[in-house]
Coordinates of N, CA and C in Angstrom, one line a residue:
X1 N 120.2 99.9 102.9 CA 118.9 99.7 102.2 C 118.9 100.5 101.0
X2 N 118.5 100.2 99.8 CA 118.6 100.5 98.9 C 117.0 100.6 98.4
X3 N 116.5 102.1 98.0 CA 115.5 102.2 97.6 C 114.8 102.8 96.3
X4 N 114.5 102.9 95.8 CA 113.8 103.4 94.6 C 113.0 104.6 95.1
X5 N 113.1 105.6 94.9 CA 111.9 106.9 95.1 C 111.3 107.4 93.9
X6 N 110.0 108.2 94.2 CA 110.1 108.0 92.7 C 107.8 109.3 92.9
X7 N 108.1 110.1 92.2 CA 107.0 110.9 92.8 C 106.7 111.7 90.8
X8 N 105.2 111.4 90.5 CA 104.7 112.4 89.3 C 103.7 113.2 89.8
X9 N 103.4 113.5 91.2 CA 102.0 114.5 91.6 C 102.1 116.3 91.2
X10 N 103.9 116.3 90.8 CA 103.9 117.6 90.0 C 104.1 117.8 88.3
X11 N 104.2 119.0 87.9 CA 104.7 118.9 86.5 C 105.8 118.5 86.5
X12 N 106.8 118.0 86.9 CA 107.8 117.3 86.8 C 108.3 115.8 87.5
X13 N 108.6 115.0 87.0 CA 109.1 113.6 87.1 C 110.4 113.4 87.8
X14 N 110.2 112.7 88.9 CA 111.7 112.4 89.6 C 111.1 111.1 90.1
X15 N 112.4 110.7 90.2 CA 112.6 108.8 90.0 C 114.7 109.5 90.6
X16 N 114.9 108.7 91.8 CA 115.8 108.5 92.1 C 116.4 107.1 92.9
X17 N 117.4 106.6 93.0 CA 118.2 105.5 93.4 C 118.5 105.6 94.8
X18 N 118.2 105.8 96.0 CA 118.7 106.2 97.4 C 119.2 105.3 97.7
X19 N 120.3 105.5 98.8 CA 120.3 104.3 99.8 C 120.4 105.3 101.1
X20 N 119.4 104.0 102.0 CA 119.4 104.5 103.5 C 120.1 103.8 104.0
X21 N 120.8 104.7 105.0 CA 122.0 104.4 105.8 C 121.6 104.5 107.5
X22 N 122.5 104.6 108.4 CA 122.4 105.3 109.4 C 122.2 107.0 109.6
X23 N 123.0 107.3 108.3 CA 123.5 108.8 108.8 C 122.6 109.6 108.0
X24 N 121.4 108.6 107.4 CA 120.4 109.3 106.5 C 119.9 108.7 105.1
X25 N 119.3 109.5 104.0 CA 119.4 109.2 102.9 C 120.4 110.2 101.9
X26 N 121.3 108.6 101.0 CA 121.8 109.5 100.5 C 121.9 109.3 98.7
X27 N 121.5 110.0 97.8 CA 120.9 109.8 96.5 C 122.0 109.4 95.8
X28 N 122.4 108.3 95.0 CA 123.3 107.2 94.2 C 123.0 108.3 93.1
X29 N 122.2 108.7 92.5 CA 121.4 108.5 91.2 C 120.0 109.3 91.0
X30 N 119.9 110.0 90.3 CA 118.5 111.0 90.3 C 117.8 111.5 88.9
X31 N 116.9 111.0 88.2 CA 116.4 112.0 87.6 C 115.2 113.0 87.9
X32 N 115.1 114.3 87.0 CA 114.0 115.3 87.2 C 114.1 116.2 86.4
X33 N 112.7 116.3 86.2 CA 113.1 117.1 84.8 C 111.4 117.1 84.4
X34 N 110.8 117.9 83.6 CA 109.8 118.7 83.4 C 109.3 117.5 82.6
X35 N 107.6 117.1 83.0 CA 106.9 115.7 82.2 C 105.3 116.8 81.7
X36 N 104.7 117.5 81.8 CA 103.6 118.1 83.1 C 102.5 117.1 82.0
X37 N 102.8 116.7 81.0 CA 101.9 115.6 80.2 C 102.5 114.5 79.2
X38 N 103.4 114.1 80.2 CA 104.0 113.2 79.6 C 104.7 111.9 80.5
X39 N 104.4 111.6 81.9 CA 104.6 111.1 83.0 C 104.7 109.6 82.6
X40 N 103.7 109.4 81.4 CA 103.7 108.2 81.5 C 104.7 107.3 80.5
X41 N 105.1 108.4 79.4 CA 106.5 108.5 78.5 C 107.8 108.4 79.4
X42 N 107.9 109.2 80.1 CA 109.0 109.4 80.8 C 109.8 109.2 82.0
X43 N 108.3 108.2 82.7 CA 108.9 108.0 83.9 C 109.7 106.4 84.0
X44 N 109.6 105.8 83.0 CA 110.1 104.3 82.9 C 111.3 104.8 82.2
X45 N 111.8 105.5 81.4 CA 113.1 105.6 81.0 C 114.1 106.2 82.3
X46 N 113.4 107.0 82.9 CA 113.8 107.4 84.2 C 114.4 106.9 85.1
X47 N 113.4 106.0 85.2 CA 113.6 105.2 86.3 C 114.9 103.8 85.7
X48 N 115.0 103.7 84.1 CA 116.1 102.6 84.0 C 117.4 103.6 83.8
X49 N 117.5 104.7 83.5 CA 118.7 106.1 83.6 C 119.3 106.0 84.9
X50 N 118.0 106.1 86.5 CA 118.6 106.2 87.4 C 119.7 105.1 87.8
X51 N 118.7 103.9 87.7 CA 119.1 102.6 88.1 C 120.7 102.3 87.2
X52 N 121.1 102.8 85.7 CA 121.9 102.6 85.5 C 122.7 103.2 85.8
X53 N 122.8 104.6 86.1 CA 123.9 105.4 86.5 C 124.7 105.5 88.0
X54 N 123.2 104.7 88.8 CA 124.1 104.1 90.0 C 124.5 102.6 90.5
X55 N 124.7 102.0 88.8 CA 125.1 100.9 88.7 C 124.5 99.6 89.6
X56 N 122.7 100.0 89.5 CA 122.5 98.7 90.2 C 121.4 98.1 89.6
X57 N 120.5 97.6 89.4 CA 119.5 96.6 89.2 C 118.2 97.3 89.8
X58 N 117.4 96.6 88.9 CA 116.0 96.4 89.9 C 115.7 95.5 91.3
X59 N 116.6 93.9 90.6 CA 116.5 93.3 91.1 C 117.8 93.4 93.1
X60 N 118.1 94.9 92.8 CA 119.2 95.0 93.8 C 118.2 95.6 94.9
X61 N 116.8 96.7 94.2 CA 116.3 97.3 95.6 C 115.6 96.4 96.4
X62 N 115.4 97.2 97.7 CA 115.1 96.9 98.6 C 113.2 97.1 99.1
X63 N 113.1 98.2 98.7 CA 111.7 98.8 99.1 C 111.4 100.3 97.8
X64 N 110.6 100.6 97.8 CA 109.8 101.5 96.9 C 109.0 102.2 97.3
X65 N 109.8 103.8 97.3 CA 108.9 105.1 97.8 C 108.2 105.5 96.5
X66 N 106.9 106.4 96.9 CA 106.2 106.5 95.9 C 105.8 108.1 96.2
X67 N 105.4 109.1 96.1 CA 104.6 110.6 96.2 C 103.3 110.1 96.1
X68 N 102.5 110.4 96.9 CA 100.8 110.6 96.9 C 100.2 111.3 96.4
X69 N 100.7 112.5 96.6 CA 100.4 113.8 95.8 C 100.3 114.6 97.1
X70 N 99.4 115.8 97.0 CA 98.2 115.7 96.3 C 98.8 116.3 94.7
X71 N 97.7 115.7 93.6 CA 98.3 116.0 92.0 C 97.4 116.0 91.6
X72 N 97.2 116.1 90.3 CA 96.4 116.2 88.9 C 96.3 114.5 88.9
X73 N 95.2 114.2 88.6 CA 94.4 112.7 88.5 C 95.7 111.9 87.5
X74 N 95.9 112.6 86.3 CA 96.7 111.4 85.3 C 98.3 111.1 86.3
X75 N 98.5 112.5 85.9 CA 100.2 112.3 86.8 C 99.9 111.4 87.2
X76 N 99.5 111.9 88.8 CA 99.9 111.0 90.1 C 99.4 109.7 90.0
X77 N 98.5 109.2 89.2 CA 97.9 107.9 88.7 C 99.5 107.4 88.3
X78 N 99.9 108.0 87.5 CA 101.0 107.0 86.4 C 102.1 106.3 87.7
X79 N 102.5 107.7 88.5 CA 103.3 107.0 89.4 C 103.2 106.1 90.6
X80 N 101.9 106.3 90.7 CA 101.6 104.8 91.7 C 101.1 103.7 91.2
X81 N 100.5 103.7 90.2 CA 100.5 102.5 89.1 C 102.1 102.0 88.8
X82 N 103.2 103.0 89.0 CA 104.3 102.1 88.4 C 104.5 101.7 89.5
X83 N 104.5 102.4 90.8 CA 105.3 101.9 92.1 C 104.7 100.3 92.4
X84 N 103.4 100.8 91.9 CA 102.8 99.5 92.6 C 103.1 98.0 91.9
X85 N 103.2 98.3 90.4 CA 103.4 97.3 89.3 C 105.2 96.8 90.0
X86 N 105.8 97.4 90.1 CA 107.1 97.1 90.8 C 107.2 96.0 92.1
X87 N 106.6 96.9 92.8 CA 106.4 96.2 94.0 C 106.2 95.2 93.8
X88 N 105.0 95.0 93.1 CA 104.4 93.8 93.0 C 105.2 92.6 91.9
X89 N 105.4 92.9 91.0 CA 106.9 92.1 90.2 C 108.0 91.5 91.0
X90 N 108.6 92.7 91.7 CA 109.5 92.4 92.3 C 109.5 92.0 94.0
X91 N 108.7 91.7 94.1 CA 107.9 90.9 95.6 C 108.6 92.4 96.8
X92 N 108.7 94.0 96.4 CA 109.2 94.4 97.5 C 108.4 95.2 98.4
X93 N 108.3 96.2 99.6 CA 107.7 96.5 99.9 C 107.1 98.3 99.5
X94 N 105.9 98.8 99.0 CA 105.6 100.2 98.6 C 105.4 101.3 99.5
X95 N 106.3 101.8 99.8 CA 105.6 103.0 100.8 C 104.7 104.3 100.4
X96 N 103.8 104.5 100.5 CA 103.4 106.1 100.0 C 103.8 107.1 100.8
X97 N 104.2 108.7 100.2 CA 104.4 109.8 101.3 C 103.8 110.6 100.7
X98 N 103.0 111.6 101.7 CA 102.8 112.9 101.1 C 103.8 113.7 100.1
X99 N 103.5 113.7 99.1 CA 104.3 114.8 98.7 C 104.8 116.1 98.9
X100 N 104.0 116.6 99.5 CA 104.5 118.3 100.3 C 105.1 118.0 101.2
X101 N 105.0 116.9 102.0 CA 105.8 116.6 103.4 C 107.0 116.3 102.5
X102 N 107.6 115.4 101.4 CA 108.7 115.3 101.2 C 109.5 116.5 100.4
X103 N 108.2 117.7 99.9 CA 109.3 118.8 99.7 C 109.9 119.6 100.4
X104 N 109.2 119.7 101.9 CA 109.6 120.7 102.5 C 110.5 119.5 103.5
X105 N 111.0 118.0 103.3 CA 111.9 117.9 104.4 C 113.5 118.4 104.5
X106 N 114.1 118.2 104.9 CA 115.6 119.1 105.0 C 115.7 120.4 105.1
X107 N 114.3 120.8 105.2 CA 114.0 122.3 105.6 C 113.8 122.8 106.9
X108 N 114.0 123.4 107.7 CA 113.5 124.0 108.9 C 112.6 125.1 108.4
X109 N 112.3 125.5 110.0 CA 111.1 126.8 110.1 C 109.6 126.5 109.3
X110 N 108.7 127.2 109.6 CA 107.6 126.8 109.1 C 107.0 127.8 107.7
X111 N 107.0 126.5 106.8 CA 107.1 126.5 105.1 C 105.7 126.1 104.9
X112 N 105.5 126.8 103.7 CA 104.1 126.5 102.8 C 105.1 125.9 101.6
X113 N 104.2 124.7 101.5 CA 104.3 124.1 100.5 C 103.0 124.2 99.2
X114 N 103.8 124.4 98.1 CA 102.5 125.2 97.2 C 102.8 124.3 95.9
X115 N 101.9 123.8 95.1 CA 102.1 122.7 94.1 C 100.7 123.3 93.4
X116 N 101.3 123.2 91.8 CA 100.2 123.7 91.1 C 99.0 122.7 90.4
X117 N 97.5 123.0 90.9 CA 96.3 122.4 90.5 C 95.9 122.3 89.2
X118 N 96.4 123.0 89.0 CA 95.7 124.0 87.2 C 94.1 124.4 87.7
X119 N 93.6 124.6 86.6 CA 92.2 125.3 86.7 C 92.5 126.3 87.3
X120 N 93.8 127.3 87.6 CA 93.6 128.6 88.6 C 93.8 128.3 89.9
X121 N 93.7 127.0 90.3 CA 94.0 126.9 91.4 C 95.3 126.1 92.0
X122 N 95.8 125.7 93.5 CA 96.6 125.4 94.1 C 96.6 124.4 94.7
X123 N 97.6 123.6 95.0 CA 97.3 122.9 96.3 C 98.3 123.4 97.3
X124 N 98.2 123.4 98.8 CA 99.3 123.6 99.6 C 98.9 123.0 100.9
X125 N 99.9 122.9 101.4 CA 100.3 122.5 103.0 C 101.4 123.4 103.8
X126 N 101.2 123.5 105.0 CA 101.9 123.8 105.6 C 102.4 123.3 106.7
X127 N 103.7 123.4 107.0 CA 104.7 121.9 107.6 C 105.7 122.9 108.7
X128 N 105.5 122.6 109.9 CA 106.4 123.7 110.9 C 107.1 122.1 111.1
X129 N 108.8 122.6 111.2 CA 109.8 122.0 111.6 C 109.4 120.7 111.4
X130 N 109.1 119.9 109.7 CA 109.1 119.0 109.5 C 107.6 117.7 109.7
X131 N 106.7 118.8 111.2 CA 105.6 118.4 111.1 C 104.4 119.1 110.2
X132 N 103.6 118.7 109.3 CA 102.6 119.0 108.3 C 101.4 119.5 109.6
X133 N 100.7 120.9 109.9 CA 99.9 121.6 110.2 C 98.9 121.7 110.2
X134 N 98.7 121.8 108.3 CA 97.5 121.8 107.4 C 97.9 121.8 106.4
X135 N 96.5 121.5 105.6 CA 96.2 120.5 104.4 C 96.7 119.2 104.5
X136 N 97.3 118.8 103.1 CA 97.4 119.8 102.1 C 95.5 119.6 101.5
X137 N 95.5 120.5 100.9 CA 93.9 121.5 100.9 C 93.8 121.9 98.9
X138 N 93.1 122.3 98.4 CA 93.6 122.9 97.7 C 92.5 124.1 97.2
X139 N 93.0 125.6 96.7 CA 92.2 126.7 96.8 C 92.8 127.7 95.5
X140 N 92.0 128.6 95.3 CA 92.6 129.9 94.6 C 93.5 130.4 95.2
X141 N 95.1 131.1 94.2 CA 96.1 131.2 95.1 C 96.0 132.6 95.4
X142 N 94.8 133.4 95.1 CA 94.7 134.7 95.6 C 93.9 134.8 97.3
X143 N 93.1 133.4 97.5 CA 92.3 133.0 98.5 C 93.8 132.7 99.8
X144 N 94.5 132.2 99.3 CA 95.5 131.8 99.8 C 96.8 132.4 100.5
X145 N 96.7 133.4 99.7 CA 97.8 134.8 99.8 C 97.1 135.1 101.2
X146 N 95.9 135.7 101.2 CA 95.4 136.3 101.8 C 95.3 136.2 103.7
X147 N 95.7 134.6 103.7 CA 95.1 133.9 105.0 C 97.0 133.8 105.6
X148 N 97.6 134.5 104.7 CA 99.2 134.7 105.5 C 99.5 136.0 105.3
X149 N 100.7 136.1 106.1 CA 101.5 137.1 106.9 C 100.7 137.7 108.2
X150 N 101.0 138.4 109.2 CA 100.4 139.1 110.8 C 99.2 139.0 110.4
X151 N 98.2 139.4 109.9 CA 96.9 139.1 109.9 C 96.2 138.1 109.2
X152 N 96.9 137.1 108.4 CA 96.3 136.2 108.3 C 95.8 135.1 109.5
X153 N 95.3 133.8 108.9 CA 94.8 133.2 110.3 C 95.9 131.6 109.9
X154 N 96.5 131.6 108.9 CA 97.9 130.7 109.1 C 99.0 131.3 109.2
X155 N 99.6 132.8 109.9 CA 100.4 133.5 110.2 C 101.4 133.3 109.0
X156 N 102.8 133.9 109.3 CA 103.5 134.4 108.0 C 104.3 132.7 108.0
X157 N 105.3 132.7 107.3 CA 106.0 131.5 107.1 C 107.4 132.5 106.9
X158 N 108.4 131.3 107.1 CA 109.7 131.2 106.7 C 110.0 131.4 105.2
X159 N 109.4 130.2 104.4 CA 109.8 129.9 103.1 C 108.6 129.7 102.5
X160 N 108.2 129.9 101.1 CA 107.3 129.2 99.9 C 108.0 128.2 99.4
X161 N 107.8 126.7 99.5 CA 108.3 125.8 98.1 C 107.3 125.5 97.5
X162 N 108.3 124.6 96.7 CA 106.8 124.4 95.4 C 106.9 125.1 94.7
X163 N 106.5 124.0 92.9 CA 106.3 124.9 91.7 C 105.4 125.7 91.5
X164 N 104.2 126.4 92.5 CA 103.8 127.3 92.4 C 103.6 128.5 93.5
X165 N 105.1 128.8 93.4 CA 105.2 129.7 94.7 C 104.9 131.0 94.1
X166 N 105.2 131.3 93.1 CA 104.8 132.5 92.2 C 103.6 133.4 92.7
X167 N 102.5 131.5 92.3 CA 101.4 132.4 92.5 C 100.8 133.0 93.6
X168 N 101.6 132.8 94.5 CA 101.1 133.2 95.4 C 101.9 134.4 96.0
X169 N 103.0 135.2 95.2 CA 103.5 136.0 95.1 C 105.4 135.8 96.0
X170 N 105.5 134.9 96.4 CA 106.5 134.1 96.9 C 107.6 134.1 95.7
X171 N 109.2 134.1 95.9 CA 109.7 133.8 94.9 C 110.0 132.2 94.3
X172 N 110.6 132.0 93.4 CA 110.4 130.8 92.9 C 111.2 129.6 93.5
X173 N 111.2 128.7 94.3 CA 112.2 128.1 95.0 C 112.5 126.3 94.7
X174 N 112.2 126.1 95.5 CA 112.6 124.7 95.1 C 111.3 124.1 94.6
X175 N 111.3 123.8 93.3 CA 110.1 123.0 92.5 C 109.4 121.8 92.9
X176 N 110.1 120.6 93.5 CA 109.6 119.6 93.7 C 110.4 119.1 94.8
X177 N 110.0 117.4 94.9 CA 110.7 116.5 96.3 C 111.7 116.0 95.4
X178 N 112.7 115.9 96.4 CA 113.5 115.1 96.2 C 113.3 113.9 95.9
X179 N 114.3 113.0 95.5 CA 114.5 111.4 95.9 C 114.7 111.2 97.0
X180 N 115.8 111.6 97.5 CA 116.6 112.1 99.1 C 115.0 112.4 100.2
X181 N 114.2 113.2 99.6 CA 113.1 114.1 100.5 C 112.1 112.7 100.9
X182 N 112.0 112.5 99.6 CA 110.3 111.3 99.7 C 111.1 109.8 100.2
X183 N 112.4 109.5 100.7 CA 113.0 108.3 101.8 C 113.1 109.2 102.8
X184 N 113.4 109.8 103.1 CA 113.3 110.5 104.4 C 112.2 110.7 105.1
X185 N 110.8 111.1 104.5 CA 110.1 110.9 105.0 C 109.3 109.5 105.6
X186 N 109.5 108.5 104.4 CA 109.7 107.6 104.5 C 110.6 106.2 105.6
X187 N 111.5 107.1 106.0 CA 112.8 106.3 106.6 C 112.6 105.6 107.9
X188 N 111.3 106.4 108.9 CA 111.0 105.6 109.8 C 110.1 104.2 110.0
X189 N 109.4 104.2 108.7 CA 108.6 102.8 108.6 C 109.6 102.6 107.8
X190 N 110.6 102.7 107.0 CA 111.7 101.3 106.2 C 112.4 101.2 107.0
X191 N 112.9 101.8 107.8 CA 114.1 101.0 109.4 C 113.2 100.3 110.3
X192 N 112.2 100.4 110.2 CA 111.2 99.4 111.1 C 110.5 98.2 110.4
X193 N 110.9 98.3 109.5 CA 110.0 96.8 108.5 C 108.7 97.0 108.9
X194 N 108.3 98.2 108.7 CA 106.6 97.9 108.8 C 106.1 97.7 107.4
X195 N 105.0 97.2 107.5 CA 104.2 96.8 106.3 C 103.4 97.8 105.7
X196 N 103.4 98.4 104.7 CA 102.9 99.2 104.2 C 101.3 99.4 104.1
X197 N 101.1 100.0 104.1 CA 99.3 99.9 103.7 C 98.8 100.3 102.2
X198 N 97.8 100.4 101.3 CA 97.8 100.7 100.4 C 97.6 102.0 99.8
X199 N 98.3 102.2 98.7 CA 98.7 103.1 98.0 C 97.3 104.5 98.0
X200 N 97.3 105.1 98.6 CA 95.9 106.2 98.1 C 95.9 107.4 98.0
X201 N 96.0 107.8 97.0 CA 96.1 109.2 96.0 C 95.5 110.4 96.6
X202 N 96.1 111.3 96.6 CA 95.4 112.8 97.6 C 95.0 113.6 96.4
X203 N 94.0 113.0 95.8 CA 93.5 113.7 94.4 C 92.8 115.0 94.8
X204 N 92.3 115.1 96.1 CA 91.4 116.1 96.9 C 90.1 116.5 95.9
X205 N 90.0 116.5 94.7 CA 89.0 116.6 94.0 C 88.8 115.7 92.6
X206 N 87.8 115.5 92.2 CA 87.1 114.8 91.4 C 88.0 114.7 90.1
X207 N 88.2 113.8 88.8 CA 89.2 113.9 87.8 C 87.9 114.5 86.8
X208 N 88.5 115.4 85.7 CA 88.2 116.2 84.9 C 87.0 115.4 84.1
X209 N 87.0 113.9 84.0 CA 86.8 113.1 82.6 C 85.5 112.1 83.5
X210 N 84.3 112.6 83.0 CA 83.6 111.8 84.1 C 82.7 110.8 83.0
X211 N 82.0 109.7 83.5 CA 81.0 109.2 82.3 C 80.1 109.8 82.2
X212 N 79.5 109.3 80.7 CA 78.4 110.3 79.8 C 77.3 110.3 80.9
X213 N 76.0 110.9 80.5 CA 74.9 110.8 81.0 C 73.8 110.1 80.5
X214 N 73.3 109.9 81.1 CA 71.8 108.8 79.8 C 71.4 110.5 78.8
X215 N 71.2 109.6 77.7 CA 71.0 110.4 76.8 C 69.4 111.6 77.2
X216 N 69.4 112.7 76.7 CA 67.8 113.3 76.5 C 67.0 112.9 75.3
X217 N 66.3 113.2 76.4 CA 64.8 112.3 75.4 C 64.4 113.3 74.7
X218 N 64.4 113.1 73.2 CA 63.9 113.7 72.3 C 62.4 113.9 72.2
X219 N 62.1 115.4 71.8 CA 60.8 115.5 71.8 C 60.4 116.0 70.4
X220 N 58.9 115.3 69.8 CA 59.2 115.3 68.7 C 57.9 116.5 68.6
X221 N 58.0 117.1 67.2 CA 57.1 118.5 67.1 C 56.7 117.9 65.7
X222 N 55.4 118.3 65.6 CA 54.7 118.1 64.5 C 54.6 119.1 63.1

């Protein structure tokens, strides 16, 4: 099976070519590479880079993974607007995954997954042996620090991933999901032909850009 993956809920853009096998997912073809405001420039050259370098077509996939986020409102918008515009062209089927569940898959032990909010803040999840625990949530990463190692109340972890493991005093580890990560997660509804449900965004909070307000009434002085 041959799939398209393809996730903008971080500052960086990945669009990869997979094919699922028996023995797993294994990436043909991958781009990634830093967008953090430019997702919507970069992810269609991406995605025709991948497709060319693993010598196949649009018309060759099979199904279409997508990242949910949780993200920043434009990103993650761009990339399910493309997944879905695909899908829908190409009559195939859209899967959504969490995106923290597909950073921390191929990982063991129990990982915080940490992806940056802006505004000072975080998003994260935490994922023991592949199952997601909590969140993903999103908080200040000093609020966050706090509720791990022996006396916190989500105990210590194995690993920090995610592009903002920093902030939370973690060293810097793996930035984002795979192509490989977000069909894997994915792998057990595309070996089952299940039918996807619809695409919905883990924006967890409100987008920056809201409508005006009725104007104020002017008051006039003599």
């Amino acid at each position: 099976m041959l799939v398209l993956a393809l996730d903008t809920a971080t500052a960086r853009i990945t669009a990869g070519v997979v094919e699922l096998g028996e023995g797993g997912p294994v990436t043909l073809a991958a781009r990634d590479g830093e967008g953090a405001r430019a997702h919507a420039e970069l992810l269609a050259p991406a995605i025709a880079e991948a497709l060319a370098e693993a010598g196949r077509t649009r018309r060759d996939l099979d199904a279409v993974v997508a990242g949910l986020g949780p993200g920043p409102f434009t990103g993650l918008r761009v990339g399910l607007v493309t997944a879905a515009a695909m899908g829908d062209a190409l009559g195939l089927p859209v899967h959504g995954v969490p995106t923290h569940d597909a950073v921390a898959a191929g990982h063991d032990g129990r990982l915080l997954v940490v992806t940056d909010a802006r505004r000072r803040e975080v998003y994260w999840s935490l994922v023991a042996d592949g199952v997601r625990t909590h969140g993903p949530e999103v908080t200040r990463p000093a609020d966050l620090a706090a509720r791990l190692g022996p006396d916190g109340d989500l105990g210590p972890v194995d690993a920090v991933l995610g592009d903002a493991a920093e902030q939370v005093g973690a060293p810097a580890g793996v930035p984002g999901p795979t192509p490989a990560g977000l069909v894997a997660v994915a792998a057990p509804a595309l070996r089952a032909g299940t039918v996807p449900g619809p695409l919905v965004p883990l924006y967890l909070r409100r987008p920056d850009a809201v409508p005006p307000g009725a104007p104020k009434a002017v008051t006039r002085t003599s």
